[in-house]
mmCIF file of C-alpha atoms in Angstrom:
data_model
loop_
_atom_site.group_PDB
_atom_site.id
_atom_site.type_symbol
_atom_site.label_atom_id
_atom_site.label_comp_id
_atom_site.label_asym_id
_atom_site.label_seq_id
_atom_site.Cartn_x
_atom_site.Cartn_y
_atom_site.Cartn_z
ATOM 1 C CA GLY A 24 -131.577 -75.006 81.815
ATOM 2 C CA ALA A 25 -129.342 -76.336 79.080
ATOM 3 C CA GLY A 26 -128.960 -74.295 75.943
ATOM 4 C CA VAL A 27 -128.295 -75.387 72.375
ATOM 5 C CA SER A 28 -125.273 -77.679 72.343
ATOM 6 C CA GLN A 29 -122.970 -78.068 69.332
ATOM 7 C CA SER A 30 -120.039 -80.362 68.747
ATOM 8 C CA PRO A 31 -117.229 -80.325 68.000
ATOM 9 C CA SER A 32 -116.399 -76.737 68.927
ATOM 10 C CA ASN A 33 -113.506 -76.746 66.471
ATOM 11 C CA LYS A 34 -112.762 -78.957 63.485
ATOM 12 C CA VAL A 35 -109.729 -78.878 61.220
ATOM 13 C CA THR A 36 -109.710 -81.158 58.212
ATOM 14 C CA GLU A 37 -108.080 -81.553 54.837
ATOM 15 C CA LYS A 38 -109.701 -80.498 51.603
ATOM 16 C CA GLY A 39 -111.746 -83.331 50.114
ATOM 17 C CA LYS A 40 -112.641 -84.983 53.414
ATOM 18 C CA ASP A 41 -116.201 -85.330 54.722
ATOM 19 C CA VAL A 42 -117.218 -83.702 58.022
ATOM 20 C CA GLU A 43 -120.174 -84.089 60.352
ATOM 21 C CA LEU A 44 -121.346 -81.365 62.717
ATOM 22 C CA ARG A 45 -123.801 -82.066 65.510
ATOM 23 C CA CYS A 46 -126.505 -79.962 67.151
ATOM 24 C CA ASP A 47 -128.571 -80.800 70.224
ATOM 25 C CA PRO A 48 -131.430 -78.274 70.570
ATOM 26 C CA ILE A 49 -133.048 -76.949 73.720
ATOM 27 C CA SER A 50 -135.408 -79.524 75.181
ATOM 28 C CA GLY A 51 -138.951 -78.936 73.947
ATOM 29 C CA HIS A 52 -137.902 -76.885 70.928
ATOM 30 C CA THR A 53 -139.235 -78.526 67.791
ATOM 31 C CA ALA A 54 -137.839 -75.992 65.304
ATOM 32 C CA LEU A 55 -134.133 -76.282 64.473
ATOM 33 C CA TYR A 56 -132.040 -74.089 62.187
ATOM 34 C CA TRP A 57 -128.523 -74.184 60.760
ATOM 35 C CA TYR A 58 -126.693 -70.990 59.804
ATOM 36 C CA ARG A 59 -123.183 -70.285 58.577
ATOM 37 C CA GLN A 60 -120.988 -67.308 59.417
ATOM 38 C CA SER A 61 -118.077 -66.631 57.118
ATOM 39 C CA LEU A 62 -115.903 -63.639 56.323
ATOM 40 C CA GLY A 63 -117.445 -61.556 53.594
ATOM 41 C CA GLN A 64 -120.792 -63.360 53.702
ATOM 42 C CA GLY A 65 -122.000 -62.568 57.181
ATOM 43 C CA LEU A 66 -124.568 -64.845 58.790
ATOM 44 C CA GLU A 67 -126.572 -66.869 56.287
ATOM 45 C CA PHE A 68 -129.358 -69.400 56.635
ATOM 46 C CA LEU A 69 -128.705 -72.979 55.538
ATOM 47 C CA ILE A 70 -131.581 -75.276 56.504
ATOM 48 C CA TYR A 71 -134.600 -75.446 58.817
ATOM 49 C CA PHE A 72 -136.414 -78.399 60.412
ATOM 50 C CA GLN A 73 -139.887 -78.186 61.906
ATOM 51 C CA GLY A 74 -141.256 -81.300 63.578
ATOM 52 C CA ASN A 75 -141.958 -84.035 61.029
ATOM 53 C CA SER A 76 -142.423 -81.627 58.113
ATOM 54 C CA ALA A 77 -140.105 -81.666 55.140
ATOM 55 C CA PRO A 78 -137.094 -79.455 55.884
ATOM 56 C CA ASP A 79 -136.579 -76.088 54.206
ATOM 57 C CA LYS A 80 -133.281 -76.642 52.380
ATOM 58 C CA SER A 81 -133.361 -73.411 50.421
ATOM 59 C CA GLY A 82 -130.155 -72.061 51.950
ATOM 60 C CA LEU A 83 -127.853 -75.016 51.301
ATOM 61 C CA PRO A 84 -125.070 -73.727 49.015
ATOM 62 C CA SER A 85 -124.464 -76.952 47.084
ATOM 63 C CA ASP A 86 -125.395 -80.637 46.948
ATOM 64 C CA ARG A 87 -122.292 -81.408 49.010
ATOM 65 C CA PHE A 88 -124.251 -80.127 52.016
ATOM 66 C CA SER A 89 -126.946 -82.211 53.679
ATOM 67 C CA ALA A 90 -128.589 -82.398 57.069
ATOM 68 C CA GLU A 91 -130.822 -84.728 58.955
ATOM 69 C CA ARG A 92 -132.693 -84.628 62.199
ATOM 70 C CA THR A 93 -133.292 -87.903 63.984
ATOM 71 C CA GLY A 94 -136.188 -88.439 66.362
ATOM 72 C CA GLY A 95 -137.149 -84.793 66.144
ATOM 73 C CA SER A 96 -134.215 -83.774 68.314
ATOM 74 C CA VAL A 97 -130.504 -84.021 67.455
ATOM 75 C CA SER A 98 -129.437 -82.806 64.023
ATOM 76 C CA THR A 99 -126.330 -83.550 61.975
ATOM 77 C CA LEU A 100 -125.010 -81.309 59.205
ATOM 78 C CA THR A 101 -122.776 -83.167 56.767
ATOM 79 C CA ILE A 102 -120.409 -81.588 54.279
ATOM 80 C CA GLN A 103 -118.964 -83.957 51.694
ATOM 81 C CA ARG A 104 -115.737 -83.409 49.773
ATOM 82 C CA THR A 105 -114.955 -80.248 51.712
ATOM 83 C CA GLN A 106 -113.550 -77.213 49.919
ATOM 84 C CA GLN A 107 -111.601 -74.302 51.367
ATOM 85 C CA GLU A 108 -114.575 -71.989 50.882
ATOM 86 C CA ASP A 109 -116.491 -74.168 53.359
ATOM 87 C CA SER A 110 -114.326 -72.761 56.155
ATOM 88 C CA ALA A 111 -116.689 -70.888 58.462
ATOM 89 C CA VAL A 112 -118.441 -71.019 61.802
ATOM 90 C CA TYR A 113 -121.533 -73.199 61.624
ATOM 91 C CA LEU A 114 -124.246 -72.137 64.055
ATOM 92 C CA CYS A 115 -127.300 -74.050 65.138
ATOM 93 C CA ALA A 116 -130.411 -72.475 66.648
ATOM 94 C CA SER A 117 -133.676 -73.776 68.020
ATOM 95 C CA SER A 118 -137.053 -72.310 68.902
ATOM 96 C CA LEU A 119 -140.496 -73.257 70.076
ATOM 97 C CA VAL A 120 -142.877 -74.346 67.364
ATOM 98 C CA ARG A 121 -145.227 -71.416 67.595
ATOM 99 C CA VAL A 122 -144.882 -68.545 65.173
ATOM 100 C CA TYR A 123 -142.955 -65.465 66.291
ATOM 101 C CA GLN A 124 -140.780 -67.281 68.789
ATOM 102 C CA PRO A 125 -137.179 -66.148 69.287
ATOM 103 C CA GLN A 126 -134.358 -68.357 68.105
ATOM 104 C CA HIS A 127 -131.651 -69.387 70.560
ATOM 105 C CA PHE A 128 -128.172 -70.109 69.246
ATOM 106 C CA GLY A 129 -125.454 -72.551 70.201
ATOM 107 C CA ASP A 130 -121.777 -71.607 70.435
ATOM 108 C CA GLY A 131 -121.055 -72.875 66.938
ATOM 109 C CA THR A 132 -118.506 -75.159 65.312
ATOM 110 C CA ARG A 133 -115.484 -73.436 63.800
ATOM 111 C CA LEU A 134 -114.566 -75.411 60.668
ATOM 112 C CA SER A 135 -111.194 -74.919 59.012
ATOM 113 C CA ILE A 136 -110.375 -76.613 55.714
ATOM 114 C CA LEU A 137 -106.661 -76.899 54.960
ATOM 115 C CA GLY B 8 -136.093 -61.168 50.055
ATOM 116 C CA ILE B 9 -135.951 -58.819 52.980
ATOM 117 C CA GLN B 10 -132.933 -56.532 53.177
ATOM 118 C CA VAL B 11 -131.474 -55.553 56.551
ATOM 119 C CA GLU B 12 -129.093 -52.624 56.952
ATOM 120 C CA GLN B 13 -127.313 -51.726 60.149
ATOM 121 C CA SER B 14 -125.549 -48.527 61.049
ATOM 122 C CA PRO B 15 -122.972 -47.497 61.911
ATOM 123 C CA PRO B 16 -120.712 -50.346 60.725
ATOM 124 C CA ASP B 17 -118.120 -49.479 63.367
ATOM 125 C CA LEU B 18 -118.342 -47.596 66.649
ATOM 126 C CA ILE B 19 -115.606 -46.728 69.141
ATOM 127 C CA LEU B 20 -116.536 -45.471 72.600
ATOM 128 C CA GLN B 21 -114.940 -44.544 75.869
ATOM 129 C CA GLU B 22 -116.235 -46.456 78.851
ATOM 130 C CA GLY B 23 -119.283 -44.707 80.279
ATOM 131 C CA ALA B 24 -120.521 -43.271 76.992
ATOM 132 C CA ASN B 25 -123.968 -43.911 75.537
ATOM 133 C CA SER B 26 -124.686 -45.125 72.015
ATOM 134 C CA THR B 27 -127.500 -45.886 69.590
ATOM 135 C CA LEU B 28 -127.357 -48.594 66.947
ATOM 136 C CA ARG B 29 -129.851 -48.649 64.100
ATOM 137 C CA CYS B 30 -131.419 -51.414 62.031
ATOM 138 C CA ASN B 31 -133.461 -50.674 58.903
ATOM 139 C CA PHE B 32 -135.413 -53.365 57.114
ATOM 140 C CA SER B 33 -137.030 -53.322 53.708
ATOM 141 C CA ASP B 34 -140.396 -54.954 54.369
ATOM 142 C CA SER B 35 -142.886 -55.816 57.101
ATOM 143 C CA VAL B 36 -141.537 -58.316 59.607
ATOM 144 C CA ASN B 37 -143.061 -60.629 62.193
ATOM 145 C CA ASN B 38 -139.970 -61.084 64.302
ATOM 146 C CA LEU B 39 -136.940 -58.969 65.069
ATOM 147 C CA GLN B 40 -134.093 -59.983 67.313
ATOM 148 C CA TRP B 41 -130.987 -58.166 68.509
ATOM 149 C CA PHE B 42 -127.901 -60.251 69.267
ATOM 150 C CA HIS B 43 -124.498 -59.553 70.758
ATOM 151 C CA GLN B 44 -121.632 -61.642 69.448
ATOM 152 C CA ASN B 45 -118.871 -61.546 72.023
ATOM 153 C CA PRO B 46 -115.151 -61.830 71.248
ATOM 154 C CA TRP B 47 -115.387 -65.605 71.752
ATOM 155 C CA GLY B 48 -117.948 -65.839 68.950
ATOM 156 C CA GLN B 49 -120.938 -66.625 71.106
ATOM 157 C CA LEU B 50 -124.214 -65.179 69.809
ATOM 158 C CA ILE B 51 -126.214 -63.916 72.757
ATOM 159 C CA ASN B 52 -129.898 -63.020 72.571
ATOM 160 C CA LEU B 53 -130.475 -59.447 73.705
ATOM 161 C CA PHE B 54 -134.028 -58.702 72.663
ATOM 162 C CA TYR B 55 -136.926 -60.256 70.840
ATOM 163 C CA ILE B 56 -138.769 -57.124 69.760
ATOM 164 C CA PRO B 57 -141.024 -57.165 66.678
ATOM 165 C CA SER B 58 -142.600 -53.925 67.942
ATOM 166 C CA GLY B 59 -142.595 -51.598 70.914
ATOM 167 C CA THR B 60 -139.925 -50.915 73.528
ATOM 168 C CA LYS B 61 -138.101 -53.211 75.931
ATOM 169 C CA GLN B 62 -135.434 -52.602 78.524
ATOM 170 C CA ASN B 63 -132.921 -54.894 80.164
ATOM 171 C CA GLY B 64 -130.523 -53.166 82.509
ATOM 172 C CA ARG B 65 -128.339 -50.729 80.592
ATOM 173 C CA LEU B 66 -129.731 -51.895 77.270
ATOM 174 C CA SER B 67 -133.024 -50.999 75.686
ATOM 175 C CA ALA B 68 -134.541 -51.446 72.248
ATOM 176 C CA THR B 69 -137.335 -49.878 70.272
ATOM 177 C CA THR B 70 -138.908 -51.171 67.076
ATOM 178 C CA VAL B 71 -141.192 -49.011 64.969
ATOM 179 C CA ALA B 72 -142.616 -51.650 62.675
ATOM 180 C CA THR B 73 -144.674 -49.234 60.560
ATOM 181 C CA GLU B 74 -141.521 -47.271 59.719
ATOM 182 C CA ARG B 75 -139.352 -50.394 59.358
ATOM 183 C CA TYR B 76 -136.576 -49.674 61.793
ATOM 184 C CA SER B 77 -135.299 -50.697 65.194
ATOM 185 C CA LEU B 78 -132.907 -48.983 67.580
ATOM 186 C CA LEU B 79 -130.666 -50.511 70.239
ATOM 187 C CA TYR B 80 -129.565 -48.176 73.030
ATOM 188 C CA ILE B 81 -126.539 -48.885 75.183
ATOM 189 C CA SER B 82 -126.097 -46.622 78.178
ATOM 190 C CA SER B 83 -123.018 -46.244 80.397
ATOM 191 C CA SER B 84 -121.048 -48.576 78.130
ATOM 192 C CA GLN B 85 -118.527 -51.020 79.601
ATOM 193 C CA THR B 86 -115.563 -52.802 78.038
ATOM 194 C CA THR B 87 -117.542 -56.039 78.215
ATOM 195 C CA ASP B 88 -120.052 -54.528 75.766
ATOM 196 C CA SER B 89 -117.433 -54.811 73.011
ATOM 197 C CA GLY B 90 -118.229 -57.151 70.169
ATOM 198 C CA VAL B 91 -120.548 -57.247 67.182
ATOM 199 C CA TYR B 92 -124.223 -56.374 67.427
ATOM 200 C CA PHE B 93 -126.539 -58.025 64.928
ATOM 201 C CA CYS B 94 -130.104 -57.275 64.038
ATOM 202 C CA ALA B 95 -132.054 -60.155 62.458
ATOM 203 C CA VAL B 96 -135.562 -60.231 61.059
ATOM 204 C CA PHE B 97 -138.099 -62.826 59.994
ATOM 205 C CA PHE B 98 -141.144 -62.570 57.772
ATOM 206 C CA TYR B 99 -143.835 -65.214 58.140
ATOM 207 C CA ALA B 100 -144.903 -66.252 54.632
ATOM 208 C CA GLY B 101 -147.717 -68.510 55.794
ATOM 209 C CA GLY B 102 -148.265 -72.241 56.093
ATOM 210 C CA THR B 103 -145.994 -74.226 58.353
ATOM 211 C CA SER B 104 -142.777 -72.471 57.420
ATOM 212 C CA TYR B 105 -141.658 -70.531 60.459
ATOM 213 C CA GLY B 106 -138.747 -69.438 58.438
ATOM 214 C CA LYS B 107 -135.269 -68.174 58.574
ATOM 215 C CA LEU B 108 -133.758 -65.114 60.174
ATOM 216 C CA THR B 109 -132.165 -62.630 57.804
ATOM 217 C CA PHE B 110 -129.227 -60.895 59.468
ATOM 218 C CA GLY B 111 -127.771 -57.461 58.973
ATOM 219 C CA GLN B 112 -124.032 -57.075 58.541
ATOM 220 C CA GLY B 113 -123.590 -56.004 62.144
ATOM 221 C CA THR B 114 -122.127 -53.071 64.063
ATOM 222 C CA ILE B 115 -118.656 -53.614 65.507
ATOM 223 C CA LEU B 116 -118.509 -51.923 68.903
ATOM 224 C CA THR B 117 -115.249 -51.274 70.717
ATOM 225 C CA VAL B 118 -115.363 -49.813 74.212
ATOM 226 C CA HIS B 119 -112.065 -48.508 75.579
ATOM 227 C CA PRO B 120 -111.379 -48.246 79.319
#
């Protein structure tokens, strides 16, 4: 079956521009996660959505970052007024709703800020 | 929060050799996953193993939850095993928060032909 799908796979933009990254989770997975992988910081959690509950935003690094999940499926991560330190690979994962379920990752979006 | 330490940070092998990667974590966990990140950056699930032992082909993993560590064994290594191996853990704090994975820094494995 289809895995987690992310788009675009690569994004190059100028400092100060806004970017939107998209994630389409595995069908039937109601939990969705965003992570970021950057040099020197490793893999770090950003935000988590579970069904209709309020998202866990505890990992968002600044108020320039936001995310939404429409219809309980597709999610968009938005970065406003991008900075060079935002350059990273942004990974999305999804899992079944039950506790202790493994997370499955997409191929990521490689974001480069010039 | 939970701390995750992986060792060794780097490992170089000749094709055919065996290896053991270790993951130590600082507190009780409800979920532990091992991932392989290939040279193209894809993060591939290897094992979901909060406790016990699992095997999948040349790979196997053991988690001893009471002693807070997990081991990943790679036997008869191949060049395609090269990449970064990550251990990630999750602690369920209760309620409806199924939570985030906390990743170790990874082990970089290079297998030479």
